[in-house]
């Protein structure tokens, strides 16, 4: 499939009549759409599935969800997966990215008991997709950790590396004969920072400055372990690809004097997870290590709150992704001045970084308070990935924009047109982008925003 698109150059900008520029993607480029299990499946306790952290949080602390809603039913995809595939066929996509529910497959959280009903659901979905020549791209973990494992410490417990590896090995065995693209973990920054260091996402621990960094180390080791399991034990027969999907927004200096602040914002916000995997040296980004160590010492800690990797661990993680999976939505200007001192709670991730984030008034597209259309930021991000990491193959695994437009969706059309154009600009300069998946296939449960998100 190839895709062409048109975008309008407005009269107010160019003083000419609206015109249409047609651009074509290269042969072999794939288009798709993405979802996640908790957001669409529903059937939260059906057919042997057990509780995950989102089930637990929405049932016990509904006040953390904007409208008090849950994903108990969501889009009911557990029962309506054939309609989901029908919609994908109507869209004409090449790929469909979805995630597996850990507790639907392993109700005890461990491989001692495999839930056949859950396996059957995913087998049916995968087979339905393949019947219509839609390639499944399967995310092993998309935020819905088993509640039992969270009670054992979750991603802050180093044993999570083994627990996750056992789960990954199980799903490679069950589905790998048909799945050729695996995503180990979706958006590690959100998993650690917004779930452990804040209360925006389950389990909403809101313990700042320590567990989010423990989570980061364990998550990267878990990802790399799954990668090596697949590479050594499954790739020779299954011939698939395996990678991580990082959320990366672009952070631009507000003034020339803010160049260091912007560079460090990019290091903290997304290179924390990409640098250990894709850089030549591995390990956490240097500026991040330096700043957290210095702040930890000032605060009276005996060691840095950012745990260190051993040299063996650095080598184990480095290179452990066949593709750079990228979720991107928006950009910020950042700056740093003396007034940031004491602005954020200490210790915390935000205090360690110590920058201010700015959205410009002219970025007025859409109704979201923070998600604005900044296509040039997407271009700069793709350029940075190409130049810093040796031009890895990139799959855009999420990109999208919230509106209340309904069927009158010109704002979203403008967003997609501008972002696809920016992506093509980067590709024409050499960025090896081969796939693009829009978020999302359908309206769904939007985490702590419930069904009210815009």
Coordinates of C-alpha atoms in Angstrom, one line a residue:
X1 CA 0.0 0.0 0.0
X2 CA 1.2 3.5 -0.7
X3 CA -0.4 6.7 0.7
X4 CA -0.6 10.2 -0.8
X5 CA -2.0 13.1 1.0
X6 CA -2.8 16.8 0.5
X7 CA -2.4 19.7 2.7
X8 CA -3.7 23.3 2.3
X9 CA -1.5 26.4 2.5
X10 CA -3.8 29.0 4.0
X11 CA -4.3 32.3 2.4
X12 CA -3.4 34.1 5.6
X13 CA 0.0 32.5 5.6
X14 CA 0.9 32.7 1.9
X15 CA -1.5 35.1 0.2
X16 CA -2.4 32.6 -2.4
X17 CA -5.3 30.4 -3.1
X18 CA -5.4 27.1 -1.2
X19 CA -3.4 24.5 -3.1
X20 CA -2.8 20.9 -2.8
X21 CA 0.7 19.3 -2.7
X22 CA 0.8 15.6 -3.3
X23 CA 3.6 13.6 -1.9
X24 CA 4.1 9.9 -2.1
X25 CA 5.7 7.5 0.3
X26 CA 8.2 4.9 -0.9
X27 CA 7.2 1.4 -2.0
X28 CA 7.1 -0.9 1.0
X29 CA 6.3 1.7 3.5
X30 CA 3.6 0.4 5.9
X31 CA 0.7 2.3 7.4
X32 CA -1.3 1.1 10.4
X33 CA -3.0 2.0 13.6
X34 CA -2.4 1.1 17.3
X35 CA -4.4 0.2 20.4
X36 CA -3.6 -1.4 23.8
X37 CA -5.3 -4.2 25.7
X38 CA -6.6 -2.4 28.8
X39 CA -7.9 0.5 26.7
X40 CA -10.1 -1.6 24.3
X41 CA -10.6 -5.2 25.4
X42 CA -13.0 -4.9 28.4
X43 CA -14.0 -8.3 29.8
X44 CA -11.8 -7.4 32.8
X45 CA -12.6 -10.6 34.8
X46 CA -14.0 -12.9 32.0
X47 CA -12.8 -16.4 31.2
X48 CA -10.1 -16.7 33.8
X49 CA -8.5 -13.2 33.5
X50 CA -7.2 -11.9 36.8
X51 CA -6.7 -8.4 38.1
X52 CA -4.1 -6.0 36.8
X53 CA -2.9 -2.7 38.2
X54 CA -5.5 -0.7 36.2
X55 CA -8.3 -2.9 37.3
X56 CA -7.2 -2.4 40.8
X57 CA -6.7 1.3 40.7
X58 CA -10.0 2.1 38.9
X59 CA -11.9 -0.1 41.3
X60 CA -10.3 1.1 44.5
X61 CA -9.4 4.7 43.8
X62 CA -11.9 5.9 41.1
X63 CA -11.1 9.5 42.1
X64 CA -7.8 9.2 40.2
X65 CA -9.8 8.9 37.0
X66 CA -11.2 12.2 35.7
X67 CA -14.8 10.8 35.2
X68 CA -14.5 7.9 37.6
X69 CA -14.8 5.4 34.7
X70 CA -13.0 2.1 34.2
X71 CA -11.9 -0.2 31.4
X72 CA -14.2 -3.0 32.6
X73 CA -16.0 -2.9 29.3
X74 CA -14.1 -0.3 27.3
X75 CA -14.6 -1.0 23.6
X76 CA -15.6 -4.6 24.3
X77 CA -13.0 -5.8 21.8
X78 CA -12.7 -9.1 23.6
X79 CA -16.1 -10.0 22.2
X80 CA -16.0 -7.8 19.1
X81 CA -12.5 -8.4 17.7
X82 CA -14.0 -9.3 14.3
X83 CA -15.5 -5.9 14.0
X84 CA -12.2 -4.4 14.9
X85 CA -10.6 -6.2 12.0
X86 CA -13.4 -5.2 9.8
X87 CA -12.7 -1.6 10.6
X88 CA -9.0 -2.2 9.8
X89 CA -10.0 -3.6 6.5
X90 CA -12.2 -0.6 5.8
X91 CA -9.2 1.6 6.5
X92 CA -6.9 -0.4 4.2
X93 CA -4.1 -0.6 6.7
X94 CA -1.0 -2.8 6.3
X95 CA -0.4 -3.4 10.0
X96 CA -2.2 -3.4 13.3
X97 CA -0.4 -2.8 16.6
X98 CA -2.1 -4.2 19.7
X99 CA -1.0 -5.4 23.1
X100 CA -1.4 -8.6 25.1
X101 CA -2.9 -8.7 28.6
X102 CA -0.4 -10.4 30.9
X103 CA -3.2 -11.5 33.3
X104 CA -5.4 -12.7 30.5
X105 CA -2.7 -15.2 29.5
X106 CA -1.0 -15.9 32.8
X107 CA -3.6 -15.5 35.5
X108 CA -1.2 -16.3 38.3
X109 CA 1.3 -13.9 36.7
X110 CA 3.7 -16.8 36.2
X111 CA 4.0 -19.5 33.6
X112 CA 2.7 -22.3 35.9
X113 CA -0.8 -21.7 34.6
X114 CA -1.7 -20.7 31.0
X115 CA -5.2 -19.5 30.5
X116 CA -6.4 -21.3 27.4
X117 CA -9.4 -18.9 26.9
X118 CA -7.0 -15.9 26.8
X119 CA -4.7 -17.7 24.4
X120 CA -7.7 -18.5 22.2
X121 CA -8.7 -14.9 22.0
X122 CA -5.3 -13.7 20.8
X123 CA -5.0 -16.6 18.4
X124 CA -8.4 -15.7 16.9
X125 CA -7.4 -12.1 16.6
X126 CA -4.0 -12.8 15.0
X127 CA -5.5 -15.4 12.6
X128 CA -8.3 -12.9 11.6
X129 CA -5.7 -10.3 10.8
X130 CA -3.6 -12.6 8.8
X131 CA -6.6 -13.8 6.9
X132 CA -7.0 -10.3 5.5
X133 CA -3.2 -9.7 5.0
X134 CA -2.9 -7.3 8.0
X135 CA 0.4 -7.8 9.7
X136 CA 0.2 -8.0 13.6
X137 CA 2.6 -5.9 15.5
X138 CA 2.3 -7.2 19.1
X139 CA 3.3 -5.3 22.2
X140 CA 4.1 -7.7 25.1
X141 CA 3.6 -5.1 27.8
X142 CA 1.5 -1.9 27.6
X143 CA 1.2 -0.7 31.2
X144 CA -1.2 -3.4 32.6
X145 CA 1.1 -5.1 35.1
X146 CA -0.5 -8.0 37.2
X147 CA -1.6 -6.6 40.5
X148 CA 0.0 -9.5 42.3
X149 CA 3.4 -8.5 40.9
X150 CA 2.8 -4.9 41.9
X151 CA 2.3 -6.0 45.4
X152 CA 5.7 -7.6 45.3
X153 CA 7.2 -4.2 44.2
X154 CA 6.5 -4.2 40.5
X155 CA 9.1 -2.6 38.3
X156 CA 11.1 -1.4 41.4
X157 CA 11.8 -5.1 42.3
X158 CA 14.8 -6.5 40.4
X159 CA 13.1 -9.9 40.2
X160 CA 10.7 -8.3 37.7
X161 CA 13.4 -9.0 35.1
X162 CA 12.9 -12.7 35.5
X163 CA 9.1 -12.4 35.8
X164 CA 8.8 -10.4 32.6
X165 CA 11.3 -12.7 30.8
X166 CA 9.1 -15.7 31.6
X167 CA 6.0 -14.0 30.4
X168 CA 7.8 -12.9 27.2
X169 CA 9.1 -16.4 26.5
X170 CA 5.6 -17.7 27.0
X171 CA 4.1 -15.4 24.4
X172 CA 6.9 -16.0 21.9
X173 CA 6.2 -19.7 22.2
X174 CA 2.4 -19.3 21.8
X175 CA 2.2 -16.7 19.0
X176 CA 5.6 -16.3 17.5
X177 CA 5.0 -18.7 14.5
X178 CA 2.7 -15.9 13.2
X179 CA 3.9 -12.7 14.8
X180 CA 6.9 -11.2 13.1
X181 CA 7.1 -7.9 14.9
X182 CA 7.3 -7.8 18.7
X183 CA 7.5 -4.7 20.9
X184 CA 8.8 -5.6 24.3
X185 CA 7.6 -2.6 26.3
X186 CA 5.6 0.5 25.4
X187 CA 6.8 3.9 26.6
X188 CA 9.2 3.1 29.5
X189 CA 9.3 6.7 30.6
X190 CA 5.6 6.7 31.2
X191 CA 5.8 3.3 33.0
X192 CA 8.4 4.6 35.5
X193 CA 7.9 8.4 35.8
X194 CA 4.2 8.8 35.6
X195 CA 3.4 5.6 37.5
X196 CA 6.0 5.4 40.3
X197 CA 7.1 9.1 40.6
X198 CA 3.6 10.5 40.1
X199 CA 0.0 9.5 40.4
X200 CA -1.0 10.0 36.7
X201 CA -0.9 6.3 35.8
X202 CA -1.4 3.1 37.8
X203 CA -0.1 2.1 40.3
X204 CA 0.1 5.8 41.1
X205 CA 2.7 5.5 43.8
X206 CA 3.7 9.2 43.7
X207 CA 7.0 8.5 45.4
X208 CA 9.4 10.9 43.7
X209 CA 13.1 10.7 42.9
X210 CA 13.8 7.1 43.8
X211 CA 11.5 4.3 42.6
X212 CA 11.2 5.8 39.1
X213 CA 14.9 5.3 38.6
X214 CA 14.9 1.8 40.1
X215 CA 12.1 1.1 37.6
X216 CA 14.2 2.5 34.7
X217 CA 17.1 0.2 35.4
X218 CA 15.0 -2.9 35.9
X219 CA 12.8 -2.2 32.9
X220 CA 15.8 -1.8 30.6
X221 CA 17.3 -5.1 31.8
X222 CA 13.9 -6.8 31.4
X223 CA 13.6 -5.5 27.8
X224 CA 17.2 -6.6 27.0
X225 CA 16.6 -10.0 28.5
X226 CA 13.5 -10.5 26.4
X227 CA 15.4 -9.4 23.3
X228 CA 18.2 -11.9 23.9
X229 CA 15.7 -14.7 24.6
X230 CA 14.1 -14.0 21.3
X231 CA 17.3 -13.5 19.4
X232 CA 18.9 -16.8 20.7
X233 CA 15.9 -19.1 21.1
X234 CA 13.2 -18.0 18.7
X235 CA 14.6 -15.8 15.9
X236 CA 16.3 -18.7 14.1
X237 CA 13.0 -20.4 13.5
X238 CA 10.5 -17.5 13.6
X239 CA 12.6 -14.9 11.7
X240 CA 10.9 -11.9 13.4
X241 CA 12.0 -8.5 14.7
X242 CA 11.9 -7.3 18.3
X243 CA 12.2 -3.8 19.6
X244 CA 11.2 -1.3 22.3
X245 CA 8.8 1.6 21.7
X246 CA 9.9 4.9 23.4
X247 CA 7.8 7.9 23.9
X248 CA 9.9 10.9 22.7
X249 CA 8.7 14.5 22.5
X250 CA 11.0 17.2 21.2
X251 CA 12.4 19.8 23.6
X252 CA 13.7 23.0 21.9
X253 CA 15.6 25.8 23.6
X254 CA 13.5 28.9 24.3
X255 CA 16.5 31.2 23.8
X256 CA 20.1 30.6 22.6
X257 CA 21.2 30.5 26.2
X258 CA 18.9 27.6 26.9
X259 CA 20.7 25.1 24.6
X260 CA 22.1 23.1 27.5
X261 CA 18.7 23.0 29.2
X262 CA 17.0 21.7 26.0
X263 CA 19.8 19.1 25.5
X264 CA 19.4 17.9 29.1
X265 CA 15.6 17.8 28.7
X266 CA 15.9 15.5 25.7
X267 CA 18.4 13.4 27.7
X268 CA 16.1 13.0 30.7
X269 CA 12.8 12.8 29.0
X270 CA 13.5 10.1 26.3
X271 CA 17.3 9.4 25.9
X272 CA 17.2 7.9 29.4
X273 CA 15.8 4.8 27.6
X274 CA 17.2 5.2 24.0
X275 CA 20.8 6.0 24.9
X276 CA 21.4 2.7 26.7
X277 CA 20.1 0.8 23.7
X278 CA 21.0 2.7 20.6
X279 CA 24.2 4.8 21.4
X280 CA 27.7 3.5 20.8
X281 CA 28.6 3.7 24.4
X282 CA 25.4 2.5 26.1
X283 CA 24.5 3.4 29.7
X284 CA 22.3 6.3 30.9
X285 CA 23.0 9.6 29.3
X286 CA 26.1 11.4 30.8
X287 CA 24.4 14.6 31.7
X288 CA 21.6 12.7 33.4
X289 CA 24.0 10.7 35.5
X290 CA 26.0 13.9 36.4
X291 CA 23.0 16.0 37.4
X292 CA 21.3 13.3 39.5
X293 CA 24.5 12.4 41.3
X294 CA 25.1 16.0 42.1
X295 CA 21.6 16.6 43.4
X296 CA 21.6 13.4 45.4
X297 CA 24.8 14.5 47.2
X298 CA 23.4 17.9 47.9
X299 CA 20.3 16.3 49.4
X300 CA 22.3 14.1 51.8
X301 CA 22.1 10.8 49.9
X302 CA 25.1 8.5 50.3
X303 CA 25.0 7.6 46.6
X304 CA 23.2 8.7 43.4
X305 CA 19.5 8.0 43.3
X306 CA 20.0 6.8 39.7
X307 CA 21.3 3.2 40.1
X308 CA 24.4 2.3 38.1
X309 CA 24.7 -0.4 35.5
X310 CA 27.7 -2.8 35.6
X311 CA 29.8 -2.9 32.5
X312 CA 28.3 -6.3 31.7
X313 CA 24.8 -4.9 32.0
X314 CA 25.7 -1.9 29.7
X315 CA 26.9 -4.3 27.0
X316 CA 23.9 -6.6 27.6
X317 CA 21.5 -3.7 26.9
X318 CA 23.4 -1.9 24.2
X319 CA 22.1 -2.9 20.7
X320 CA 19.1 -4.8 22.1
X321 CA 16.5 -3.5 19.6
X322 CA 16.2 -4.3 15.9
X323 CA 14.1 -1.1 15.3
X324 CA 13.6 2.3 17.0
X325 CA 10.0 2.2 18.0
X326 CA 8.8 5.8 18.4
X327 CA 5.7 7.3 19.9
X328 CA 5.5 11.1 19.3
X329 CA 2.8 13.7 19.8
X330 CA 4.1 17.2 20.5
X331 CA 7.0 19.5 21.4
X332 CA 7.9 22.0 24.1
X333 CA 10.2 25.0 24.4
X334 CA 12.3 24.7 27.6
X335 CA 14.4 27.2 29.6
X336 CA 16.3 27.3 32.8
X337 CA 16.9 30.2 35.1
X338 CA 17.4 30.9 38.9
X339 CA 13.7 30.8 39.6
X340 CA 13.6 27.1 38.9
X341 CA 15.5 26.5 42.1
X342 CA 13.0 25.2 44.6
X343 CA 10.2 25.3 42.1
X344 CA 9.8 21.5 42.0
X345 CA 9.4 19.1 44.9
X346 CA 12.8 17.7 46.0
X347 CA 13.9 15.0 45.4
X348 CA 12.1 14.4 42.1
X349 CA 12.7 13.8 38.4
X350 CA 11.6 17.4 37.7
X351 CA 13.9 18.8 40.3
X352 CA 16.8 16.8 39.0
X353 CA 16.2 18.2 35.5
X354 CA 15.1 21.7 36.6
X355 CA 13.7 23.3 33.5
X356 CA 10.5 25.1 32.7
X357 CA 8.3 23.9 29.8
X358 CA 6.6 26.4 27.5
X359 CA 3.9 26.1 24.8
X360 CA 3.5 29.1 22.5
X361 CA 0.1 30.8 22.1
X362 CA 0.4 30.4 18.3
X363 CA 0.4 26.7 18.7
X364 CA -3.4 26.9 19.0
X365 CA -4.5 23.9 17.0
X366 CA -6.9 21.7 19.0
X367 CA -8.5 21.7 22.4
X368 CA -5.9 19.9 24.5
X369 CA -4.1 21.9 27.2
X370 CA -0.8 20.4 26.4
X371 CA -1.0 18.5 23.1
X372 CA -0.4 21.1 20.3
X373 CA 0.6 20.6 16.7
X374 CA 4.3 21.3 16.3
X375 CA 5.3 19.3 13.1
X376 CA 8.8 20.9 12.9
X377 CA 9.5 19.3 16.3
X378 CA 8.8 15.8 14.8
X379 CA 11.2 16.6 12.0
X380 CA 13.9 17.7 14.5
X381 CA 13.3 14.6 16.6
X382 CA 13.7 12.2 13.6
X383 CA 16.9 14.1 12.5
X384 CA 18.3 13.8 16.0
X385 CA 17.7 10.0 16.1
X386 CA 19.3 9.6 12.7
X387 CA 22.4 11.7 13.5
X388 CA 23.0 10.5 17.1
X389 CA 22.2 6.8 16.7
X390 CA 23.6 6.0 13.3
X391 CA 20.3 6.1 11.4
X392 CA 18.4 3.1 12.9
X393 CA 15.3 1.8 11.2
X394 CA 12.4 3.7 12.8
X395 CA 8.7 2.6 13.2
X396 CA 6.4 5.3 14.2
X397 CA 4.3 3.2 16.6
X398 CA 2.0 6.1 17.8
X399 CA 1.2 9.5 16.6
X400 CA -2.1 11.3 16.9
X401 CA -4.2 14.2 18.1
X402 CA -7.3 14.6 20.4
X403 CA -10.3 16.7 19.3
X404 CA -14.0 16.9 20.0
X405 CA -14.7 17.2 16.3
X406 CA -16.5 14.0 15.7
X407 CA -17.1 13.5 12.0
X408 CA -16.2 17.2 11.4
X409 CA -12.5 16.4 11.8
X410 CA -10.6 19.0 9.8
X411 CA -8.3 19.8 12.8
X412 CA -7.1 16.2 13.0
X413 CA -6.7 16.0 9.3
X414 CA -4.5 19.1 9.4
X415 CA -2.4 17.6 12.2
X416 CA -1.8 14.3 10.4
X417 CA -1.1 16.1 7.1
X418 CA 1.5 18.4 8.7
X419 CA 3.2 15.6 10.7
X420 CA 3.3 13.2 7.8
X421 CA 4.8 16.0 5.7
X422 CA 7.5 16.6 8.4
X423 CA 8.2 12.9 8.5
X424 CA 8.6 12.8 4.7
X425 CA 11.0 15.8 5.0
X426 CA 13.2 13.8 7.4
X427 CA 13.0 10.7 5.2
X428 CA 14.1 12.6 2.2
X429 CA 17.1 13.7 4.1
X430 CA 17.9 10.1 4.9
X431 CA 16.0 9.1 8.0
X432 CA 15.1 5.4 7.7
X433 CA 11.4 5.5 8.7
X434 CA 9.6 2.5 7.4
X435 CA 6.2 2.4 9.2
X436 CA 3.7 4.8 10.6
X437 CA 0.8 3.9 13.0
X438 CA -1.8 6.4 14.0
X439 CA -3.2 6.5 17.5
X440 CA -5.8 5.1 17.6
X441 CA -8.1 2.7 15.8
X442 CA -11.1 3.9 17.8
X443 CA -12.0 6.0 20.8
X444 CA -11.1 4.2 24.0
X445 CA -10.4 4.5 27.7
X446 CA -7.7 7.2 27.9
X447 CA -6.1 6.1 31.2
X448 CA -6.5 8.7 34.0
X449 CA -8.7 10.8 31.7
X450 CA -11.2 8.0 31.4
X451 CA -13.6 8.7 28.5
X452 CA -13.4 12.5 28.9
X453 CA -10.0 13.1 27.3
X454 CA -9.5 15.7 24.6

